[in-house]
Each structure stands twice: as C-alpha cells, then as structure tokens.
Amino acid sequence: METQGLTSMTDEAQIRWMALGDTTRRPAVVMLHGGPGLPDYLGDVAPMVADLAPVYRYDQRGTGQSPWRGRHFFARHVDDLVDLLDAWDVPAAVLIGHSYGSDLASRFCMAHPDRVAAMLLICGPFVGDWRTRARAERDRRMSAAQQKRLRELEELPRRTEDQEVELLTLAWFTDHSDPERGWHWAAQGARRRRPINWSMNGELGKERRADPLDEHLPELRECLPARAELLGGADDPRPVSALEPLALRLALPLKRIEGAGHEPWLEQPDAVRAHLRRFIQGAVGAQG
C-alpha cells in the first residue's frame, strides 16, 4: 500500500512524498530521482524492492507537487533530505540515486555520512569530460533532420505545449538502447514528467560545473558506507566508461546492465530487479 504526505522544510517549503511498503521497518530505502528539474519518475522502480524494505520517494522542491519558487542550491536540497528523514523517523537510509539523483546522494553522503546506511548510484555520477562524448553519441543516434529540429526548438524564446513535448521527446529518445521503444518512452515521459523546472536545471547545473563532484572524490571515498555500488546501462549515451574511473577512485563495484540505456529498468526490468533486490537484501541484512 502506498501512502503520501506533505512535509514542511525548515524554510516552510512543502515537499510531497510517497512511501510504499511497511514504513515501520528499518532501514528504509529513499529513491532520489534525476533531472534536475523533473518531478519524481521512479514509481515503477519502488515496487521491485518494497517487500524487502519501505521505499520513500519525493518530488524535489520546485518540481511536481512540491511547488516552490526561489534559487536552488545543492546545500538546500541536501537539507531537504535531512528534514524528510527526520519527518519519516529514519535515522539512516539506503539511498538509491538515479542520474542527477546519484550526484545528490553523493553530496548528501559527504555532508551526513551517519545518515547513509548504504548507497546505490545508478547511471551516474559521471566524472571527467563525459558531456562531449554524450553529445556526440546522442547526435550519432539522431538523423540530421532530428538534430536540426531539436536545435530549432531549443532556440525558441517560448514553446507551446506541443513544442515542449516534441523537444523533450527528441532530447530523450536517444537515452535508450532500442530507438523505437525509446521514442515511445521518451514521448510518454515528455507528457508525464512535467512541468520541467528549467530554472532549477540551470542553477544546479551551473553550481555543479563550478563545484564538480570530481574534486571531492577523496572526501566522498572516506565517507562512503560499507555497502555502496555503481550501476549503469551499457548502452547509455552518457558513456558507462565514464563510470569506470569513478569506480576505481571510489573503490566500488560497477555493474553494467547489457541492452539498456539511461533508464535500465525500462529495457531490462528483470536484471535491474535482481540487482536491486540483492543490494537491498545485503543492506538490510547488514543492518539487522
């Protein structure tokens, strides 16, 4: 059974959250969605492990049903997670971060290592000059006409609803291993994962470039919980090879999901489910 709620942060912002499973059990799992600027989209992933531990998800401030206006900072988003863990009475959580959520999980771990029981980072965080390779691979997967149309839409000062859906579909369909199914998932996401907080995306992106996680890896390694792993889709245009130096520098195992892109649970649900369940079972057992 899923429960939902609204929790006030220390600055009175309201964060909408969802919980699946027996919320009296500990440790709890907290899933951190990507973006930044998207609402939560991990509703299909939570049921894979909710029988093993309660799973919490939430719309980050300024997204989905967590309305908020103001400047975005990593420190504020880290504080939000502290406030939520306090509200849920979760002393230490098993963090599962996807894409940008893996960056947020890492920064939270450095700030509050005592509140991280275990951590699984999915499709991120990437280190080094991965963006150049990601853009080149995205272009390779698109036709010349699609590339031209995407640039046209990006340059519009304002977009209609149909234009926004078209832009997001073009931007996201190359995230998947299978281009045909990828187009379907991208079009579906372009309608559901809305509205996008572009200001949040730009502000946190700028901060991430100014203070990259790359420069904090020795600190992060010292803070990591005993159980921490990396998981990536082998066909993610954000090259899984960019996770390899991170795995080496953090001394973490890296699991590749073959035949999957940036959202591996869509293309290889059985493989992702098996990996998540093994990870959670190990984390829960270690805490028991």
mmCIF file of C-alpha atoms in Angstrom:
data_model
loop_
_atom_site.group_PDB
_atom_site.id
_atom_site.type_symbol
_atom_site.label_atom_id
_atom_site.label_comp_id
_atom_site.label_asym_id
_atom_site.label_seq_id
_atom_site.Cartn_x
_atom_site.Cartn_y
_atom_site.Cartn_z
ATOM 1 C CA MET A 1 0.000 0.000 0.000
ATOM 2 C CA GLU A 2 1.296 3.453 -0.926
ATOM 3 C CA THR A 3 0.957 6.369 1.444
ATOM 4 C CA GLN A 4 1.544 10.016 0.610
ATOM 5 C CA GLY A 5 2.125 13.177 2.537
ATOM 6 C CA LEU A 6 3.365 16.763 2.575
ATOM 7 C CA THR A 7 6.203 17.769 4.878
ATOM 8 C CA SER A 8 7.315 21.305 5.690
ATOM 9 C CA MET A 9 11.007 22.048 5.365
ATOM 10 C CA THR A 10 12.847 24.356 7.754
ATOM 11 C CA ASP A 11 12.181 27.250 5.354
ATOM 12 C CA GLU A 12 8.476 26.259 5.164
ATOM 13 C CA ALA A 13 8.647 24.854 1.642
ATOM 14 C CA GLN A 14 6.276 21.899 1.204
ATOM 15 C CA ILE A 15 7.692 18.620 -0.112
ATOM 16 C CA ARG A 16 5.333 15.950 -1.395
ATOM 17 C CA TRP A 17 6.453 12.382 -0.707
ATOM 18 C CA MET A 18 5.261 8.832 -1.317
ATOM 19 C CA ALA A 19 6.008 5.667 0.661
ATOM 20 C CA LEU A 20 5.498 2.060 -0.385
ATOM 21 C CA GLY A 21 5.694 -0.899 1.982
ATOM 22 C CA ASP A 22 5.777 -1.273 5.759
ATOM 23 C CA THR A 23 7.045 2.096 6.973
ATOM 24 C CA THR A 24 7.740 0.723 10.463
ATOM 25 C CA ARG A 25 10.641 -1.358 9.157
ATOM 26 C CA ARG A 26 14.243 -0.155 9.203
ATOM 27 C CA PRO A 27 16.382 0.645 7.393
ATOM 28 C CA ALA A 28 14.238 2.436 4.828
ATOM 29 C CA VAL A 29 15.096 2.985 1.186
ATOM 30 C CA VAL A 30 14.975 6.508 -0.261
ATOM 31 C CA MET A 31 14.984 6.875 -4.046
ATOM 32 C CA LEU A 32 16.308 10.142 -5.455
ATOM 33 C CA HIS A 33 15.115 10.998 -8.952
ATOM 34 C CA GLY A 34 17.140 12.772 -11.589
ATOM 35 C CA GLY A 35 16.766 15.967 -13.562
ATOM 36 C CA PRO A 36 17.441 18.335 -12.071
ATOM 37 C CA GLY A 37 14.089 19.993 -12.589
ATOM 38 C CA LEU A 38 11.945 16.894 -13.157
ATOM 39 C CA PRO A 39 9.335 15.509 -10.779
ATOM 40 C CA ASP A 40 9.774 12.008 -9.381
ATOM 41 C CA TYR A 41 9.550 9.242 -12.008
ATOM 42 C CA LEU A 42 10.692 6.197 -10.030
ATOM 43 C CA GLY A 43 7.232 4.834 -9.333
ATOM 44 C CA ASP A 44 7.934 1.739 -11.429
ATOM 45 C CA VAL A 45 11.177 1.006 -9.599
ATOM 46 C CA ALA A 46 9.965 1.209 -5.997
ATOM 47 C CA PRO A 47 7.734 -1.914 -6.151
ATOM 48 C CA MET A 48 10.746 -4.026 -7.135
ATOM 49 C CA VAL A 49 12.014 -3.936 -3.532
ATOM 50 C CA ALA A 50 9.156 -2.605 -1.373
ATOM 51 C CA ASP A 51 8.559 -6.051 0.139
ATOM 52 C CA LEU A 52 12.144 -6.033 1.462
ATOM 53 C CA ALA A 53 12.146 -2.531 2.969
ATOM 54 C CA PRO A 54 9.891 0.543 2.902
ATOM 55 C CA VAL A 55 10.626 2.753 -0.092
ATOM 56 C CA TYR A 56 10.278 6.530 0.044
ATOM 57 C CA ARG A 57 10.248 8.832 -2.966
ATOM 58 C CA TYR A 58 9.609 12.554 -3.240
ATOM 59 C CA ASP A 59 9.251 15.418 -5.685
ATOM 60 C CA GLN A 60 12.274 17.632 -5.112
ATOM 61 C CA ARG A 61 11.367 21.216 -4.233
ATOM 62 C CA GLY A 62 10.132 23.186 -7.205
ATOM 63 C CA THR A 63 9.025 20.064 -9.084
ATOM 64 C CA GLY A 64 5.816 18.058 -9.386
ATOM 65 C CA GLN A 65 3.622 18.510 -6.331
ATOM 66 C CA SER A 66 6.339 20.276 -4.327
ATOM 67 C CA PRO A 67 5.722 23.844 -5.552
ATOM 68 C CA TRP A 68 8.357 26.390 -4.620
ATOM 69 C CA ARG A 69 9.961 29.490 -6.089
ATOM 70 C CA GLY A 70 13.478 30.629 -5.323
ATOM 71 C CA ARG A 71 17.110 29.918 -6.120
ATOM 72 C CA HIS A 72 18.296 26.329 -5.979
ATOM 73 C CA PHE A 73 21.465 25.205 -4.201
ATOM 74 C CA PHE A 74 22.843 21.750 -3.500
ATOM 75 C CA ALA A 75 23.052 22.610 0.188
ATOM 76 C CA ARG A 76 19.333 23.357 0.326
ATOM 77 C CA HIS A 77 18.450 20.087 -1.411
ATOM 78 C CA VAL A 78 20.711 18.211 0.993
ATOM 79 C CA ASP A 79 18.945 19.916 3.912
ATOM 80 C CA ASP A 80 15.585 18.902 2.431
ATOM 81 C CA LEU A 81 16.562 15.250 2.644
ATOM 82 C CA VAL A 82 17.617 15.711 6.265
ATOM 83 C CA ASP A 83 14.236 17.259 7.055
ATOM 84 C CA LEU A 84 12.431 14.423 5.306
ATOM 85 C CA LEU A 85 14.405 11.694 7.093
ATOM 86 C CA ASP A 86 13.578 13.391 10.386
ATOM 87 C CA ALA A 87 9.896 13.579 9.472
ATOM 88 C CA TRP A 88 9.885 9.890 8.487
ATOM 89 C CA ASP A 89 11.789 8.937 11.661
ATOM 90 C CA VAL A 90 14.514 7.328 9.556
ATOM 91 C CA PRO A 91 17.887 7.578 11.338
ATOM 92 C CA ALA A 92 19.845 6.261 8.342
ATOM 93 C CA ALA A 93 18.576 5.415 4.860
ATOM 94 C CA VAL A 94 19.587 3.191 1.993
ATOM 95 C CA LEU A 95 19.966 5.798 -0.760
ATOM 96 C CA ILE A 96 19.300 4.891 -4.385
ATOM 97 C CA GLY A 97 20.057 7.822 -6.674
ATOM 98 C CA HIS A 98 19.447 7.866 -10.421
ATOM 99 C CA SER A 99 21.234 10.251 -12.811
ATOM 100 C CA TYR A 100 21.310 13.670 -11.097
ATOM 101 C CA GLY A 101 19.931 11.864 -8.040
ATOM 102 C CA SER A 102 23.248 9.994 -7.811
ATOM 103 C CA ASP A 103 25.031 13.345 -7.555
ATOM 104 C CA LEU A 104 22.605 14.481 -4.844
ATOM 105 C CA ALA A 105 23.069 11.197 -2.964
ATOM 106 C CA SER A 106 26.854 11.609 -3.101
ATOM 107 C CA ARG A 107 26.739 15.181 -1.796
ATOM 108 C CA PHE A 108 24.320 14.152 0.940
ATOM 109 C CA CYS A 109 26.669 11.322 1.919
ATOM 110 C CA MET A 110 29.576 13.747 2.298
ATOM 111 C CA ALA A 111 27.510 16.114 4.442
ATOM 112 C CA HIS A 112 25.755 13.463 6.547
ATOM 113 C CA PRO A 113 27.584 10.122 6.358
ATOM 114 C CA ASP A 114 25.961 8.963 9.592
ATOM 115 C CA ARG A 115 22.559 9.043 7.886
ATOM 116 C CA VAL A 116 23.507 6.779 4.971
ATOM 117 C CA ALA A 117 23.174 3.053 5.674
ATOM 118 C CA ALA A 118 24.048 2.023 2.105
ATOM 119 C CA MET A 119 24.144 3.713 -1.290
ATOM 120 C CA LEU A 120 23.468 2.555 -4.851
ATOM 121 C CA LEU A 121 24.291 5.038 -7.606
ATOM 122 C CA ILE A 122 22.522 4.363 -10.914
ATOM 123 C CA CYS A 123 23.677 5.925 -14.204
ATOM 124 C CA GLY A 124 25.827 8.494 -12.510
ATOM 125 C CA PRO A 125 27.529 10.466 -11.230
ATOM 126 C CA PHE A 126 29.827 10.820 -14.224
ATOM 127 C CA VAL A 127 33.294 12.305 -13.944
ATOM 128 C CA GLY A 128 35.676 13.876 -16.418
ATOM 129 C CA ASP A 129 34.655 15.312 -19.783
ATOM 130 C CA TRP A 130 31.751 12.919 -20.281
ATOM 131 C CA ARG A 131 29.451 15.546 -21.796
ATOM 132 C CA THR A 132 31.441 15.774 -25.036
ATOM 133 C CA ARG A 133 31.134 12.038 -25.601
ATOM 134 C CA ALA A 134 27.475 12.039 -24.556
ATOM 135 C CA ARG A 135 26.598 14.789 -27.058
ATOM 136 C CA ALA A 136 28.490 13.016 -29.827
ATOM 137 C CA GLU A 137 26.693 9.751 -29.130
ATOM 138 C CA ARG A 138 23.309 11.478 -28.988
ATOM 139 C CA ASP A 139 23.972 13.081 -32.370
ATOM 140 C CA ARG A 140 25.053 9.730 -33.787
ATOM 141 C CA ARG A 141 21.721 8.223 -32.755
ATOM 142 C CA MET A 142 19.718 11.043 -34.387
ATOM 143 C CA SER A 143 19.098 11.866 -38.009
ATOM 144 C CA ALA A 144 20.277 15.191 -39.400
ATOM 145 C CA ALA A 145 16.661 16.356 -39.557
ATOM 146 C CA GLN A 146 16.095 15.438 -35.910
ATOM 147 C CA GLN A 147 19.227 17.297 -34.849
ATOM 148 C CA LYS A 148 18.121 20.380 -36.789
ATOM 149 C CA ARG A 149 14.620 20.291 -35.330
ATOM 150 C CA LEU A 150 15.933 19.909 -31.775
ATOM 151 C CA ARG A 151 18.154 22.974 -32.208
ATOM 152 C CA GLU A 152 15.219 24.961 -33.576
ATOM 153 C CA LEU A 153 13.053 24.074 -30.600
ATOM 154 C CA GLU A 154 15.817 24.812 -28.097
ATOM 155 C CA GLU A 155 16.286 28.292 -29.573
ATOM 156 C CA LEU A 156 12.630 29.316 -29.316
ATOM 157 C CA PRO A 157 12.087 32.011 -26.644
ATOM 158 C CA ARG A 158 8.759 30.352 -25.756
ATOM 159 C CA ARG A 159 7.316 26.975 -26.649
ATOM 160 C CA THR A 160 3.764 25.739 -26.921
ATOM 161 C CA GLU A 161 2.744 22.561 -25.123
ATOM 162 C CA ASP A 162 3.121 20.548 -28.326
ATOM 163 C CA GLN A 163 6.547 22.066 -28.985
ATOM 164 C CA GLU A 164 7.689 21.284 -25.442
ATOM 165 C CA VAL A 165 6.615 17.655 -25.811
ATOM 166 C CA GLU A 166 8.384 17.449 -29.160
ATOM 167 C CA LEU A 167 11.573 18.943 -27.756
ATOM 168 C CA LEU A 168 11.666 16.548 -24.799
ATOM 169 C CA THR A 169 10.898 13.536 -26.969
ATOM 170 C CA LEU A 170 13.768 14.413 -29.294
ATOM 171 C CA ALA A 171 16.095 15.089 -26.357
ATOM 172 C CA TRP A 172 15.263 11.873 -24.511
ATOM 173 C CA PHE A 173 14.651 9.117 -27.052
ATOM 174 C CA THR A 174 18.382 8.551 -27.581
ATOM 175 C CA ASP A 175 18.748 7.699 -23.880
ATOM 176 C CA HIS A 176 17.580 4.169 -24.653
ATOM 177 C CA SER A 177 19.238 1.202 -26.302
ATOM 178 C CA ASP A 178 16.255 0.432 -28.552
ATOM 179 C CA PRO A 179 15.412 3.544 -30.660
ATOM 180 C CA GLU A 180 11.825 2.505 -31.437
ATOM 181 C CA ARG A 181 10.859 1.719 -27.883
ATOM 182 C CA GLY A 182 12.999 4.659 -26.816
ATOM 183 C CA TRP A 183 10.823 7.029 -28.827
ATOM 184 C CA HIS A 184 7.712 5.640 -27.147
ATOM 185 C CA TRP A 185 9.187 6.005 -23.642
ATOM 186 C CA ALA A 186 10.500 9.484 -24.391
ATOM 187 C CA ALA A 187 7.133 10.673 -25.732
ATOM 188 C CA GLN A 188 5.402 9.195 -22.700
ATOM 189 C CA GLY A 189 7.859 10.849 -20.331
ATOM 190 C CA ALA A 190 7.582 14.167 -22.167
ATOM 191 C CA ARG A 191 3.919 14.303 -21.170
ATOM 192 C CA ARG A 192 4.154 12.857 -17.665
ATOM 193 C CA ARG A 193 7.345 14.364 -16.257
ATOM 194 C CA ARG A 194 6.055 17.876 -16.289
ATOM 195 C CA PRO A 195 6.315 20.700 -15.831
ATOM 196 C CA ILE A 196 10.071 20.925 -16.044
ATOM 197 C CA ASN A 197 11.666 23.484 -13.769
ATOM 198 C CA TRP A 198 14.184 24.882 -16.224
ATOM 199 C CA SER A 199 15.437 27.455 -13.697
ATOM 200 C CA MET A 200 16.275 24.700 -11.250
ATOM 201 C CA ASN A 201 18.002 22.775 -14.018
ATOM 202 C CA GLY A 202 20.125 25.765 -14.963
ATOM 203 C CA GLU A 203 21.012 26.831 -11.418
ATOM 204 C CA LEU A 204 22.040 23.409 -10.170
ATOM 205 C CA GLY A 205 23.815 22.699 -13.453
ATOM 206 C CA LYS A 206 25.828 25.884 -13.049
ATOM 207 C CA GLU A 207 26.718 25.021 -9.460
ATOM 208 C CA ARG A 208 27.701 21.501 -10.470
ATOM 209 C CA ARG A 209 30.066 22.882 -13.125
ATOM 210 C CA ALA A 210 31.531 25.417 -10.695
ATOM 211 C CA ASP A 211 31.995 22.831 -7.941
ATOM 212 C CA PRO A 212 32.212 19.443 -9.672
ATOM 213 C CA LEU A 213 31.946 16.260 -7.692
ATOM 214 C CA ASP A 214 35.221 15.216 -9.341
ATOM 215 C CA GLU A 215 37.078 17.490 -6.926
ATOM 216 C CA HIS A 216 35.514 15.842 -3.864
ATOM 217 C CA LEU A 217 36.114 12.164 -4.631
ATOM 218 C CA PRO A 218 38.763 11.608 -1.916
ATOM 219 C CA GLU A 219 36.340 13.096 0.618
ATOM 220 C CA LEU A 220 33.474 11.015 -0.732
ATOM 221 C CA ARG A 221 35.513 7.827 -0.568
ATOM 222 C CA GLU A 222 36.213 8.451 3.112
ATOM 223 C CA CYS A 223 32.505 8.966 3.802
ATOM 224 C CA LEU A 224 31.093 6.002 1.891
ATOM 225 C CA PRO A 225 29.063 3.434 3.805
ATOM 226 C CA ALA A 226 30.342 -0.129 3.948
ATOM 227 C CA ARG A 227 27.872 -1.112 1.254
ATOM 228 C CA ALA A 228 27.992 1.092 -1.846
ATOM 229 C CA GLU A 229 27.851 0.217 -5.545
ATOM 230 C CA LEU A 230 27.515 1.691 -9.033
ATOM 231 C CA LEU A 231 25.061 0.505 -11.672
ATOM 232 C CA GLY A 232 24.963 1.621 -15.307
ATOM 233 C CA GLY A 233 23.279 0.825 -18.596
ATOM 234 C CA ALA A 234 25.840 -0.475 -21.089
ATOM 235 C CA ASP A 235 24.137 1.485 -23.906
ATOM 236 C CA ASP A 236 23.659 4.752 -22.019
ATOM 237 C CA PRO A 237 24.763 7.619 -24.310
ATOM 238 C CA ARG A 238 26.293 9.108 -21.174
ATOM 239 C CA PRO A 239 29.125 6.631 -21.525
ATOM 240 C CA VAL A 240 29.256 3.894 -18.924
ATOM 241 C CA SER A 241 33.010 4.088 -19.468
ATOM 242 C CA ALA A 242 32.843 7.417 -17.615
ATOM 243 C CA LEU A 243 31.708 5.479 -14.543
ATOM 244 C CA GLU A 244 34.810 3.280 -14.659
ATOM 245 C CA PRO A 245 37.263 5.932 -13.354
ATOM 246 C CA LEU A 246 34.728 6.800 -10.647
ATOM 247 C CA ALA A 247 34.524 3.151 -9.606
ATOM 248 C CA LEU A 248 38.310 2.961 -9.452
ATOM 249 C CA ARG A 249 38.719 6.165 -7.479
ATOM 250 C CA LEU A 250 35.994 5.222 -5.007
ATOM 251 C CA ALA A 251 36.969 1.521 -4.917
ATOM 252 C CA LEU A 252 33.388 0.499 -5.706
ATOM 253 C CA PRO A 253 31.999 -2.367 -7.780
ATOM 254 C CA LEU A 254 30.410 -1.333 -11.078
ATOM 255 C CA LYS A 255 27.644 -3.457 -12.584
ATOM 256 C CA ARG A 256 26.736 -2.971 -16.262
ATOM 257 C CA ILE A 257 23.246 -3.847 -17.472
ATOM 258 C CA GLU A 258 23.564 -5.068 -21.057
ATOM 259 C CA GLY A 259 20.954 -3.972 -23.599
ATOM 260 C CA ALA A 260 19.899 -0.981 -21.501
ATOM 261 C CA GLY A 261 20.379 2.769 -21.636
ATOM 262 C CA HIS A 262 19.947 5.594 -19.154
ATOM 263 C CA GLU A 263 16.812 4.120 -17.577
ATOM 264 C CA PRO A 264 17.803 0.443 -17.433
ATOM 265 C CA TRP A 265 14.672 -0.691 -15.583
ATOM 266 C CA LEU A 266 12.616 0.037 -18.707
ATOM 267 C CA GLU A 267 14.612 -2.149 -21.081
ATOM 268 C CA GLN A 268 15.923 -4.798 -18.689
ATOM 269 C CA PRO A 269 13.497 -4.867 -15.746
ATOM 270 C CA ASP A 270 14.374 -8.399 -14.647
ATOM 271 C CA ALA A 271 18.108 -7.684 -14.495
ATOM 272 C CA VAL A 272 17.570 -4.415 -12.619
ATOM 273 C CA ARG A 273 15.096 -6.036 -10.217
ATOM 274 C CA ALA A 274 17.542 -8.831 -9.438
ATOM 275 C CA HIS A 275 20.366 -6.373 -8.809
ATOM 276 C CA LEU A 276 18.259 -4.076 -6.630
ATOM 277 C CA ARG A 277 16.926 -6.961 -4.563
ATOM 278 C CA ARG A 278 20.386 -8.390 -3.990
ATOM 279 C CA PHE A 279 21.659 -4.969 -2.972
ATOM 280 C CA ILE A 280 18.746 -4.233 -0.605
ATOM 281 C CA GLN A 281 18.840 -7.689 0.933
ATOM 282 C CA GLY A 282 22.525 -7.192 1.664
ATOM 283 C CA ALA A 283 21.924 -3.730 3.101
ATOM 284 C CA VAL A 284 19.004 -4.844 5.266
ATOM 285 C CA GLY A 285 20.933 -7.893 6.475
ATOM 286 C CA ALA A 286 23.934 -5.767 7.375
ATOM 287 C CA GLN A 287 21.721 -3.519 9.493
ATOM 288 C CA GLY A 288 19.850 -6.361 11.145
#
